[in-house]
Coordinates of C-alpha atoms and ligand atoms in Angstrom, one line a residue:
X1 CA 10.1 9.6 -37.6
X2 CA 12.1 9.5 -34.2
X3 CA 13.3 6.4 -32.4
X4 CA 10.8 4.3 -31.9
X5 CA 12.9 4.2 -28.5
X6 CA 12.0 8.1 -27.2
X7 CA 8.2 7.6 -29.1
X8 CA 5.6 7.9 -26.3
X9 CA 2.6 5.4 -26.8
X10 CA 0.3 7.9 -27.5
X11 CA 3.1 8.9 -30.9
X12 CA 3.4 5.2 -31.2
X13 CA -0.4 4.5 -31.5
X14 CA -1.0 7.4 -33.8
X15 CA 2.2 6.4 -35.8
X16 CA 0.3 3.1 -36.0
X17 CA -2.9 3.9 -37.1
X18 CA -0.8 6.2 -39.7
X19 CA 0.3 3.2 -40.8
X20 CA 4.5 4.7 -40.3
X21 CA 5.2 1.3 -38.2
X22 CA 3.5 -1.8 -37.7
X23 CA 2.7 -3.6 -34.2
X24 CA 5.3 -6.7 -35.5
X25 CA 7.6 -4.1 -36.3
X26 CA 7.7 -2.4 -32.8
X27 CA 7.2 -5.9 -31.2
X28 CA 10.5 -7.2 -32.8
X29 CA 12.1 -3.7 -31.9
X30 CA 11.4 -4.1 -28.6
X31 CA 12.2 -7.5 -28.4
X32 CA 15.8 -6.3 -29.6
X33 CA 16.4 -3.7 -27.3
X34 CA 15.2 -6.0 -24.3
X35 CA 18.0 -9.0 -25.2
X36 CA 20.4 -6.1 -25.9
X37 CA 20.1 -4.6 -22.1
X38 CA 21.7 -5.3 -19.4
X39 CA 19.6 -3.9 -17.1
X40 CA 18.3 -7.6 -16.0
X41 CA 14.4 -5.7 -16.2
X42 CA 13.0 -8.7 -17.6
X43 CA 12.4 -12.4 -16.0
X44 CA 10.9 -13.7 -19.0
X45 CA 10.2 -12.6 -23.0
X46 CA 8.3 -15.4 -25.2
X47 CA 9.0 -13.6 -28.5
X48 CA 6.8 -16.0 -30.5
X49 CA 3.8 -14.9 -28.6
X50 CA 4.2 -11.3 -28.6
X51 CA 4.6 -11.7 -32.0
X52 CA 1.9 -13.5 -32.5
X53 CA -0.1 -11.0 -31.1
X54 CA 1.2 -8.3 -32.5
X55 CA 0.6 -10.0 -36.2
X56 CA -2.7 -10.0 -34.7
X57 CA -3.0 -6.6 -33.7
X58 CA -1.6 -5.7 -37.2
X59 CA -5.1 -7.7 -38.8
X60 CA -6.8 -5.2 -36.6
X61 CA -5.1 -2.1 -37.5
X62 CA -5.7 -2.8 -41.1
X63 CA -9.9 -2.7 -40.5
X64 CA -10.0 0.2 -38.8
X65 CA -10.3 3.4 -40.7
X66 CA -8.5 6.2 -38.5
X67 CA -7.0 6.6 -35.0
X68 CA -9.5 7.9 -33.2
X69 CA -12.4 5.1 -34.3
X70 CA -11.5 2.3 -31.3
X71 CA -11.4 5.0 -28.7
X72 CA -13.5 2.7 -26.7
X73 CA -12.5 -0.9 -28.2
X74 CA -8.4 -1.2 -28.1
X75 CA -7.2 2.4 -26.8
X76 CA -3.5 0.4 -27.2
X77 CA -4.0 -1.6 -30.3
X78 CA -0.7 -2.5 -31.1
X79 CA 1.2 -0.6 -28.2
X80 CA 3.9 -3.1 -26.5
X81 CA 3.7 -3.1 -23.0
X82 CA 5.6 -5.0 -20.1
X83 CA 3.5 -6.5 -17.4
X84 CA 5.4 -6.7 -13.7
X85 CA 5.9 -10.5 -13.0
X86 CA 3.1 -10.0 -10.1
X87 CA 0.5 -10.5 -12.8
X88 CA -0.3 -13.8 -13.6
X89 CA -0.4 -14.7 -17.6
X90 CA -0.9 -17.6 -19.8
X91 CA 2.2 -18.5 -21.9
X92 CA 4.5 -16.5 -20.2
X93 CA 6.2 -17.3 -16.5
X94 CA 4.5 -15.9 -13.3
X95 CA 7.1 -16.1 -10.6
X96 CA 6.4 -13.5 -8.1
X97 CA 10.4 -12.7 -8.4
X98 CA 10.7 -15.6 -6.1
X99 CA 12.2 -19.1 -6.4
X100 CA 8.4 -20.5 -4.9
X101 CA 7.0 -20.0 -8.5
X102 CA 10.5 -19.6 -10.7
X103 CA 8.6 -22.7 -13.2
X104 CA 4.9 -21.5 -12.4
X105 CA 3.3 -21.2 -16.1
X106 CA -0.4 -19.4 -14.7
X107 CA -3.6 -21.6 -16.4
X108 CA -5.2 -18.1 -17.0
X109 CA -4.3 -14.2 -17.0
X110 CA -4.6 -11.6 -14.4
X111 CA -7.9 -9.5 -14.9
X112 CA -5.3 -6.8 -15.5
X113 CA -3.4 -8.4 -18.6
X114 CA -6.5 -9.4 -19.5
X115 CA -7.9 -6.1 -20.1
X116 CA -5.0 -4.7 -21.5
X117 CA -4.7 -7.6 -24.3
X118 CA -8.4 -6.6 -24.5
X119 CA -7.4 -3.1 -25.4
X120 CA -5.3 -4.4 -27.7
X121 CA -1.5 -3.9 -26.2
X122 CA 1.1 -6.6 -27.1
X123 CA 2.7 -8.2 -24.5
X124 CA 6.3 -8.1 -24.6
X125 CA 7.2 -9.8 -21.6
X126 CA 7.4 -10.2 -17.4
X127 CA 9.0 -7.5 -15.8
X128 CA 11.6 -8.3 -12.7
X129 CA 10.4 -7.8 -9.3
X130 CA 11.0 -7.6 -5.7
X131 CA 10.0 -11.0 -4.6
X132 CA 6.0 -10.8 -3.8
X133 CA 6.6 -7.3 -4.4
X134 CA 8.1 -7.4 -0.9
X135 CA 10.9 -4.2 -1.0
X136 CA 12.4 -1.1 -2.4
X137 CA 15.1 -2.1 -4.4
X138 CA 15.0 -5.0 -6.4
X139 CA 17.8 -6.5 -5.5
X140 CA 16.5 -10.1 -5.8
X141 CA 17.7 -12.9 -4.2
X142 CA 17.0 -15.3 -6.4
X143 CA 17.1 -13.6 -10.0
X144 CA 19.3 -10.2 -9.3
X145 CA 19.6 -6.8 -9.2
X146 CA 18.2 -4.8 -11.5
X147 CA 19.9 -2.3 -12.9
X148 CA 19.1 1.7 -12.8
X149 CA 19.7 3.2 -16.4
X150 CA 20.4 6.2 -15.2
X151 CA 23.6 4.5 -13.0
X152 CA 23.9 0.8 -13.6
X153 CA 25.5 0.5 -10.2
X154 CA 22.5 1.3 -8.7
X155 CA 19.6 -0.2 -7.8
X156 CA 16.2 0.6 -9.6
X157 CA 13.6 1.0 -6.7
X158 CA 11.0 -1.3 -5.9
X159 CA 9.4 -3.5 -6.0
X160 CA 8.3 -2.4 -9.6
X161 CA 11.7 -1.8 -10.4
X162 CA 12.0 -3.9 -13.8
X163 CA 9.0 -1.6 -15.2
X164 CA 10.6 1.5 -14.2
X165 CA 13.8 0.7 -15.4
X166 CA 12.3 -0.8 -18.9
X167 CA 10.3 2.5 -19.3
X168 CA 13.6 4.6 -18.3
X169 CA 15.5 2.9 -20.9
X170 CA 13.3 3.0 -23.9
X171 CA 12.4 -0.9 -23.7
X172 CA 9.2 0.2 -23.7
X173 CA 6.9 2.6 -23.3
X174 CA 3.8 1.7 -20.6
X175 CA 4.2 -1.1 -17.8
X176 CA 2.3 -2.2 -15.1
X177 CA 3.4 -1.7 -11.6
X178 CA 1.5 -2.5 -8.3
X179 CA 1.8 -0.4 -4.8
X180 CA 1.0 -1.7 -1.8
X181 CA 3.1 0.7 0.0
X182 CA 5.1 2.7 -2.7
X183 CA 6.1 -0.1 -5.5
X184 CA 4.9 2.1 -8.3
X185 CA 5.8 5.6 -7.2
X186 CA 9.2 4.6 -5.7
X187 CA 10.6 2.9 -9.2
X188 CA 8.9 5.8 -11.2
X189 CA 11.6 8.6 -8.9
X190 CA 14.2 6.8 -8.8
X191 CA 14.6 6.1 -12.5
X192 CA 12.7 9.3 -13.8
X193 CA 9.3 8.4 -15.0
X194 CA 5.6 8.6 -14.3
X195 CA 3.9 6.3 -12.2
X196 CA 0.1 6.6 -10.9
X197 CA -1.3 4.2 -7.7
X198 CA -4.6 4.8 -8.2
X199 CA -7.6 4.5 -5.5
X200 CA -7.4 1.2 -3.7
X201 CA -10.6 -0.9 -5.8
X202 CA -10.0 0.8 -8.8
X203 CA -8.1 -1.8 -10.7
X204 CA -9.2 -5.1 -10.1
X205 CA -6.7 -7.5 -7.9
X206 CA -7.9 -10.6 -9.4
X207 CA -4.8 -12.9 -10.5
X208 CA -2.1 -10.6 -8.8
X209 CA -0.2 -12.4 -7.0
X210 CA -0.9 -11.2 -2.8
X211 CA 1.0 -9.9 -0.7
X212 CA -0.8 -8.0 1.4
X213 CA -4.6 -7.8 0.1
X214 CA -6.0 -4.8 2.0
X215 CA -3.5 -2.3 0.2
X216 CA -2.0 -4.0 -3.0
X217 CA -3.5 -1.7 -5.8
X218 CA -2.1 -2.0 -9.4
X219 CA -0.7 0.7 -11.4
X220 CA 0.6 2.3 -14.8
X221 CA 4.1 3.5 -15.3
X222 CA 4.9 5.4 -18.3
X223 CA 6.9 8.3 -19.8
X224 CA 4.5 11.0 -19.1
X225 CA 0.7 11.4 -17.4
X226 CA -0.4 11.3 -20.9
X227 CA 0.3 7.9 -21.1
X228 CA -0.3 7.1 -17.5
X229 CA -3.9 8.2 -18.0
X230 CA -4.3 6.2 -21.5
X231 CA -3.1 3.2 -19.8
X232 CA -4.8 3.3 -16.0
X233 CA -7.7 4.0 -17.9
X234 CA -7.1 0.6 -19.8
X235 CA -7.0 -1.3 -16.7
X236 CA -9.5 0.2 -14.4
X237 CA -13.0 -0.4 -13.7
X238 CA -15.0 -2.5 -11.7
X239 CA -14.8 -6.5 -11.7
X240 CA -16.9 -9.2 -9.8
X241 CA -14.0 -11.3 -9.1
X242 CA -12.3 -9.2 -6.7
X243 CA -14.4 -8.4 -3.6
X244 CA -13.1 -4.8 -3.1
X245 CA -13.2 -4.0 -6.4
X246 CA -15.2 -0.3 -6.9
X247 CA -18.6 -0.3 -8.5
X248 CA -17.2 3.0 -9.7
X249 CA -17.1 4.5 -13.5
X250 CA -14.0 5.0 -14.9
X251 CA -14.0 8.5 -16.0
X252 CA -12.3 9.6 -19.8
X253 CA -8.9 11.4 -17.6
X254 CA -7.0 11.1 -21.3
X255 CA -9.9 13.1 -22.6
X256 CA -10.5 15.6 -19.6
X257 CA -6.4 16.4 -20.3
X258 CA -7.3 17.1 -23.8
X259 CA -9.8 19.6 -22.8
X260 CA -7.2 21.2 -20.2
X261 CA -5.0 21.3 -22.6
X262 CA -4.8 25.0 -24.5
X263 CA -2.2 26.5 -23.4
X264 CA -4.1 29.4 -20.9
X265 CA -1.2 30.4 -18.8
X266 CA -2.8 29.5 -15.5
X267 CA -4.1 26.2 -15.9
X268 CA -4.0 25.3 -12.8
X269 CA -5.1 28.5 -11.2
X270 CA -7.5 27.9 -8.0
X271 CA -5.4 25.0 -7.2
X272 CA -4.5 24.5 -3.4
X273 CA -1.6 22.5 -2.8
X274 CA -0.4 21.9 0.5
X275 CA 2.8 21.1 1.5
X276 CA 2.7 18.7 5.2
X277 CA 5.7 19.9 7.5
X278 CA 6.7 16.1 8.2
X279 CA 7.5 15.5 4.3
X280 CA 10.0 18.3 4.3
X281 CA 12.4 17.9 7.6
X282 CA 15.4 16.2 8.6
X283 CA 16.3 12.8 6.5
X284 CA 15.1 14.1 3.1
X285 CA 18.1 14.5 0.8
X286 CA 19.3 18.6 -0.1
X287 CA 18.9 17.3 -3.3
X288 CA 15.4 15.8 -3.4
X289 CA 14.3 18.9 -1.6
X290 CA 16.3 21.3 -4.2
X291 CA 14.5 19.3 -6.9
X292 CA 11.2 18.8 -5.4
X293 CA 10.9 22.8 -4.5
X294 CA 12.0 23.2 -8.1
X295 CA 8.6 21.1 -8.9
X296 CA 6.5 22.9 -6.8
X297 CA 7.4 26.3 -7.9
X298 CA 6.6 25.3 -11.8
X299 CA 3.3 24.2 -10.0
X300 CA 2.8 27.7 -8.4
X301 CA 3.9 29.4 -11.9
X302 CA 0.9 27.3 -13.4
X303 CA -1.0 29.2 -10.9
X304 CA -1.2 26.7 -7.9
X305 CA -1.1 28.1 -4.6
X306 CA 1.1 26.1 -1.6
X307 CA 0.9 26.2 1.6
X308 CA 2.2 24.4 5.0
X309 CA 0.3 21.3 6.6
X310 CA 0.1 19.1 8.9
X311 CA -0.2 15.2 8.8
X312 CA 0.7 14.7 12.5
X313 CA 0.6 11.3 12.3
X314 CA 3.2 10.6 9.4
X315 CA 6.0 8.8 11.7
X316 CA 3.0 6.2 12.7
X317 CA 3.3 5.0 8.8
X318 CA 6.1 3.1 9.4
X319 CA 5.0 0.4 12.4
X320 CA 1.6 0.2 11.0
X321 CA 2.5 -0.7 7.5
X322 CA 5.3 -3.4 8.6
X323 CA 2.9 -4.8 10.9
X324 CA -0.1 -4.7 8.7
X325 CA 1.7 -5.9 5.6
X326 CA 3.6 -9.2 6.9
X327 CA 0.1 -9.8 8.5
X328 CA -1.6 -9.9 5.7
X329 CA 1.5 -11.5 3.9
X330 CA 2.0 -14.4 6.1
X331 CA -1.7 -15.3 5.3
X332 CA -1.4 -15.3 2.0
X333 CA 2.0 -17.0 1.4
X334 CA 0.5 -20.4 3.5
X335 CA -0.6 -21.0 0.2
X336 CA 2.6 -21.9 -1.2
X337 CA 3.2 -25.4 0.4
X338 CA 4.7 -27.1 -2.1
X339 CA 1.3 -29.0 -2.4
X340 CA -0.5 -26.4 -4.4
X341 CA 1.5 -24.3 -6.3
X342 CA 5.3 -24.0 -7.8
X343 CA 8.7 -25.2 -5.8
X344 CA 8.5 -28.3 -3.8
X345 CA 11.5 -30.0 -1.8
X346 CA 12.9 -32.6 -3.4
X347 CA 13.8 -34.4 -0.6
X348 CA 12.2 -34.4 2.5
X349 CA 10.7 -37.5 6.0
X350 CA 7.5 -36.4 6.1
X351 CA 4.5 -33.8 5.3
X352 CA 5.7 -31.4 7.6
X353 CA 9.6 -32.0 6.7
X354 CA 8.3 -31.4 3.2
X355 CA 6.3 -27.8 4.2
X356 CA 9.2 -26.7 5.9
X357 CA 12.4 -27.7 3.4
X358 CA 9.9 -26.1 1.0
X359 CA 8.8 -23.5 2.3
X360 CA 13.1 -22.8 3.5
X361 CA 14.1 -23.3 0.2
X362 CA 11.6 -21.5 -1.9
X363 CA 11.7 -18.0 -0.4
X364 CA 14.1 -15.7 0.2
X365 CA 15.2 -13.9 3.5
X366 CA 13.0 -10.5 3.3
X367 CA 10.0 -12.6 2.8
X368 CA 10.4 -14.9 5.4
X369 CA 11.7 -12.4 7.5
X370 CA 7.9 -11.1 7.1
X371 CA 6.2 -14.0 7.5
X372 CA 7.8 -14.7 10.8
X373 CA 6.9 -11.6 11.6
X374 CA 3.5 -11.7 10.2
X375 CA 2.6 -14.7 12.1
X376 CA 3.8 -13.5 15.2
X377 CA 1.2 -10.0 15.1
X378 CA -1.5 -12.1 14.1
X379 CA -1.0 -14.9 17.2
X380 CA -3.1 -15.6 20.0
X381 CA -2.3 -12.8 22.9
X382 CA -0.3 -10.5 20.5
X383 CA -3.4 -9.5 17.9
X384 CA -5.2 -7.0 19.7
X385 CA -1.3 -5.4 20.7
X386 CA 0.0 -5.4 17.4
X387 CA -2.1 -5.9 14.9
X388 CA -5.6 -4.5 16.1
X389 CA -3.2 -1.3 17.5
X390 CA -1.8 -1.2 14.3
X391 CA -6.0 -1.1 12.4
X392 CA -5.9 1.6 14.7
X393 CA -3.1 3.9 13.4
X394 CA -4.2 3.2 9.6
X395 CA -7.5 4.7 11.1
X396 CA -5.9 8.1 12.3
X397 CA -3.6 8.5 9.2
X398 CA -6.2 8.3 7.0
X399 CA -8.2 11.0 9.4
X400 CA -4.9 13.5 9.0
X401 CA -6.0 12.8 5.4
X402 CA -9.3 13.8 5.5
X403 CA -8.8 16.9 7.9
X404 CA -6.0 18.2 5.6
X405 CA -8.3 17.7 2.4
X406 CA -10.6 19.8 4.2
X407 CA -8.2 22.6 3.0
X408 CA -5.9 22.1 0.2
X409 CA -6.9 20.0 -3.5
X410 CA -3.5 18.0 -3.6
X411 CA -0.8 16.8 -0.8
X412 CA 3.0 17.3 -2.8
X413 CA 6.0 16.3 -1.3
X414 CA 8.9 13.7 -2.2
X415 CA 8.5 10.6 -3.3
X416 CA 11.3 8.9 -1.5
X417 CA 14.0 10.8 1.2
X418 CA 17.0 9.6 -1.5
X419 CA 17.9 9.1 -5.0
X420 CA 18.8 5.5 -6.1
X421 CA 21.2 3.9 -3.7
X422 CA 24.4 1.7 -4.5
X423 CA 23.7 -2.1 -5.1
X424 CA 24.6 -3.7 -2.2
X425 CA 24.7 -1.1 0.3
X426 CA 21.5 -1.8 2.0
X427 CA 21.1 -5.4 1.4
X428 CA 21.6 -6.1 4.5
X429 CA 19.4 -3.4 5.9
X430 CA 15.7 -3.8 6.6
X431 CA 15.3 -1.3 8.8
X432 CA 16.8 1.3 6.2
X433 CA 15.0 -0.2 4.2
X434 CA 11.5 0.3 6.1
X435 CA 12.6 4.0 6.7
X436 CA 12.5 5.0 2.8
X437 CA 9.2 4.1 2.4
X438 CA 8.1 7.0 5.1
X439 CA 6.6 9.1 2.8
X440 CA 4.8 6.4 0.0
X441 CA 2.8 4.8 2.6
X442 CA 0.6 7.2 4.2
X443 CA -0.8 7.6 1.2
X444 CA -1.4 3.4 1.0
X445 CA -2.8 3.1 4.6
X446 CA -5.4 5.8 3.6
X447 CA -6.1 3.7 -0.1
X448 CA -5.7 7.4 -1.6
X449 CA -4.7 7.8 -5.6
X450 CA -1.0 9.3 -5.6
X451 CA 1.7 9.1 -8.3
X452 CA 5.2 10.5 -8.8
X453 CA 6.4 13.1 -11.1
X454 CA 10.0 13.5 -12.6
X455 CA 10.7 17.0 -10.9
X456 CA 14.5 17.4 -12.0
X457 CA 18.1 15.6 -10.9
X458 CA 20.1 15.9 -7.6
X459 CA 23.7 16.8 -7.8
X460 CA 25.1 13.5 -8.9
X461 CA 22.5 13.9 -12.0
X462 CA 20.2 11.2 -10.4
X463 CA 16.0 11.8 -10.8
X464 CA 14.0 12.7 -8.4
X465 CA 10.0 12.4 -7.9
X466 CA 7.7 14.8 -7.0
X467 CA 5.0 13.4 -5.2
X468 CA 1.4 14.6 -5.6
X469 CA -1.5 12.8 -3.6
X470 CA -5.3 13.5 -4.0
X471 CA -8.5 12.3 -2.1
X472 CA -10.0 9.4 -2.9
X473 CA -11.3 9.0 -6.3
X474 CA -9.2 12.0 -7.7
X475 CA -6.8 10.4 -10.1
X476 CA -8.0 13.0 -12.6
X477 CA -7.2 15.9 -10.3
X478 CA -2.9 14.5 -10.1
X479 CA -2.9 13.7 -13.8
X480 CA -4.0 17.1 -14.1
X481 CA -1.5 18.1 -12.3
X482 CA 1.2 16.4 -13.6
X483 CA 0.1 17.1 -17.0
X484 CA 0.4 20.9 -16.8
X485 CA 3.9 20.7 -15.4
X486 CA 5.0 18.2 -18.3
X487 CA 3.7 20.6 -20.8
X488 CA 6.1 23.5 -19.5
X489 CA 9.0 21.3 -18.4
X490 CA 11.0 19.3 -19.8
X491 CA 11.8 17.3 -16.5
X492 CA 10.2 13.9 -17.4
X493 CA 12.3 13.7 -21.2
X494 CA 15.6 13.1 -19.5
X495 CA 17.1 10.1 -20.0
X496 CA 20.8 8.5 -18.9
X497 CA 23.5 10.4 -20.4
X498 CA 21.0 13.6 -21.0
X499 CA 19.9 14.3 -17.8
X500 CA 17.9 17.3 -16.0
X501 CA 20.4 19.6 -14.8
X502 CA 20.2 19.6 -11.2
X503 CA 18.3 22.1 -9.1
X504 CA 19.5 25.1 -7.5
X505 CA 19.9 24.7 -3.8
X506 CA 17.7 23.7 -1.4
X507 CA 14.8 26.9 -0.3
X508 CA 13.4 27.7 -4.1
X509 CA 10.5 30.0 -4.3
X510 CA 7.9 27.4 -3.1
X511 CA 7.6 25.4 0.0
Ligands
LIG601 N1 8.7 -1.1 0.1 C1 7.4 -1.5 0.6 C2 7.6 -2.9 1.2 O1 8.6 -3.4 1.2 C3 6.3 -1.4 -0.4 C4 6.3 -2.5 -1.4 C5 5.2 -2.5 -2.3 O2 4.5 -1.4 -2.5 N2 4.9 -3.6 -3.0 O3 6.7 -3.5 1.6

């Protein structure tokens, strides 16, 4: 049997069910590897309750017959799985990666970790985040970097950079992410795994922690789109307790990629990809494009057709998210006043004193910097100039959206313009910052499913994602995808220290 390290969770729940390993066994495995990184992926493990319910899951195990018989009961019966600190769960901490909530122990879990303890995965702990999933690259003011596996001096990606990096290094195999404007699909390149955003409403937002409500969507990270689809799958589906939430059935996308499956040699013939002109100019890294192109043309060899598009309105993604977002944010974060929830001044004249030394000392720079910013859009005389301007660009991007999917199935392009980055060498950088996210939040603004593929290295051996985006609803259609190119590549098995050799230059067959 192979390290239970490298063991996807689709081996792992067939090598449970075979009875090879045991839940408590992979439970305390994990465990180990977890206190044996240093990758600072984790903000809190409570080993006696995964255990706990991984004894649990064992009970379970031993009453059902044959994998294959709780299909529709606990898909992950046993699986260990890592849940981004944005989720809120009983027994464990829920700190947002901030300071506001670094003691906050939720009364009740997330309708996500709900679902997935439902399903039967065992929780092995709170994955590190950007705080209120507010940035790119982890690097936390108040709990540190993490750490990339693939380069330790490096930062992650973000905000769901603790998943990415625990799936990267074999902590574990499935996480949760969320993405309000690339937080899934911007870990998942930069540390060489597979991450899906699905549609916005697909998985329900109840008990994740806000930041910006009208485009924070949850979503799975694993080692492959197998597993991606096993585990969205999991969490998806429509719930009354979040008022966006789709009244929409979750289709079997594990299942439809069994069907897909024999190898014809053209699975993906009649495919229409297209490729928009503003995702492929100046900025992008030769070596994203190298690896990207590289990507694309094991699409076209799966019988995929590319072409050029347009989404004219791609550089309008930028101002429209960052005013959008700290909009939304700064109305959600006036709910930590030190009166309600988490960190509260010790010392302090009066009730406003007290808001304010709170409110200074509990969050960090980025997410003040949005809240200023947030409450200045959203303020008498400057709301229809900013933020209503700003509903009104989300409006044409999503119409560039809809024209282009008049023509083509799939939008592919990069992920991100860069591999991982230095610790440290943007800290100080919003604005780079901002600009990274230029190709991740079209896709947000317009609530469309998209997810990021391991397509190959760059020339310093880093990973880089292919993005694939789908209309709405389409999840199916990029797991497809993604699925056909993992069955003929090898792309999405590298790991630190055996990495992808990088691509050849830059102007590969497609694109
Ligand atoms: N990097 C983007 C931001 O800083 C997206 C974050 C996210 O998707 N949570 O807002």
């Amino acid at each position: 049997m192979s390290d239970p390290a490298e063991r996807s969770a689709l081996e792992l729940r067939l090598d449970l069910h075979a009875r090879r390993c045991s839940a408590e066994q992979l439970a305390r495995e994990g465990l180990e590897r977890i206190a044996a990184s240093g990758l600072n992926a984790f903000l809190d493990v409570q080993p006696e309750l995964t255990l706990a319910q991984a004894r649990a899951a064992d009970d379970r195990l031993a009453t059902i017959a044959r994998a294959g018989d709780d299909w529709r009961t606990t898909p992950l019966l046993g699986v260990p799985i890592a849940h981004k600190d944005i989720f809120v769960t009983r027994g464990w901490k829920s700190t947002a990666g901030s300071r506001m909530l670094a003691d906050y122990v939720s009364p009740f879990d997330a309708a996500v970790v709900e679902r997935l303890a439902a399903a039967g995965a065992v929780t092995l702990g709170k994955t590190h985040c950007d705080e209120f999933a507010m940035g790119s690259a982890n690097e936390n003011p108040h709990f540190g970097p993490v750490r990339n596996p693939w380069d330790e001096s490096r930062i992650s990606g973000g905000s769901s950079g603790g998943s990415a990096a625990a799936v990267a290094a074999g902590l574990v195999a499935l996480a949760t992410g969320t993405d309000t404007g690339g937080s899934v699909r911007q870990p998942a390149a930069m540390c060489g795994v597979t991450g899906i955003k699905p549609t916005y409403g697909r998985v329900s937002r109840d008990g994740m922690i806000a930041f910006a409500s009208s485009l924070d969507q949850a979503g799975a990270i694993g080692r492959d789109a197998r597993d991606c689809a096993l585990l969205l799958a999991a969490m998806a589906g429509f719930d009354a307790r979040d008022s966006t939430s789709l009244e929409t059935a979750v289709p079997d996308w594990l299942g439809e990629l069994a069907v897909a499956d024999p190898a014809t040699a053209q699975p993906l013939a009649g495919l229409r990809i297209g490729l928009p002109d503003e995702f492929f100019g100046a900025g992008v890294d030769d070596g994203v494009l190298a690896a990207v192109r590289q990507g694309l043309s094991a699409l076209v060899a799966l019988g995929a057709t590319a072409r050029p598009i347009r989404l004219p309105r791609t550089d309008l993604a930028i101002p429209a998210y960052y005013t959008i977002a700290p909009a939304e944010a700064s109305s959600n974060l006036s709910r930590f006043d030190g009166v309600r929830y988490g960190h509260r001044a010790s010392r302090y004249a009066d009730l406003d004193d007290m808001y304010a030394r709170t409110r200074a000392e509990g969050f960090g720079a980025e997410v003040k910097r949005r809240i200023i910013v947030g409450t200045y859009v959203l303020s008498h005389g400057y709301y229809d100039a900013y933020y209503v301007k700003a509903q009104q660009l989300r409006r044409l991007i999503a119409d560039d959206f809809r024209t282009a999917f008049a023509e083509v199935d799939v939008i592919a392009g990069p992920v991100a313009p860069t591999t991982a980055w230095r610790i440290g060498e943007q800290t100080d950088d919003p604005v780079s910052n901002y600009l990274a996210d230029i190709f991740t939040l079209p896709a947000s603004l317009a609530g469309l499913p998209a997810m990021s593929v391991p397509c190959g290295a760059d020339a310093g051996g880093l990973p880089v994602g292919l993005q694939l985006i789908a209309p709405w609803l389409e999840e199916g259609r990029l797991l497809r995808c993604a699925a056909a190119l993992q069955q003929t590549t090898d792309w999405h098995r590298a790991r630190a220290g055996r990495p992808a050799a990088p691509a050849a230059s830059p102007g590969g067959a497609a694109g």
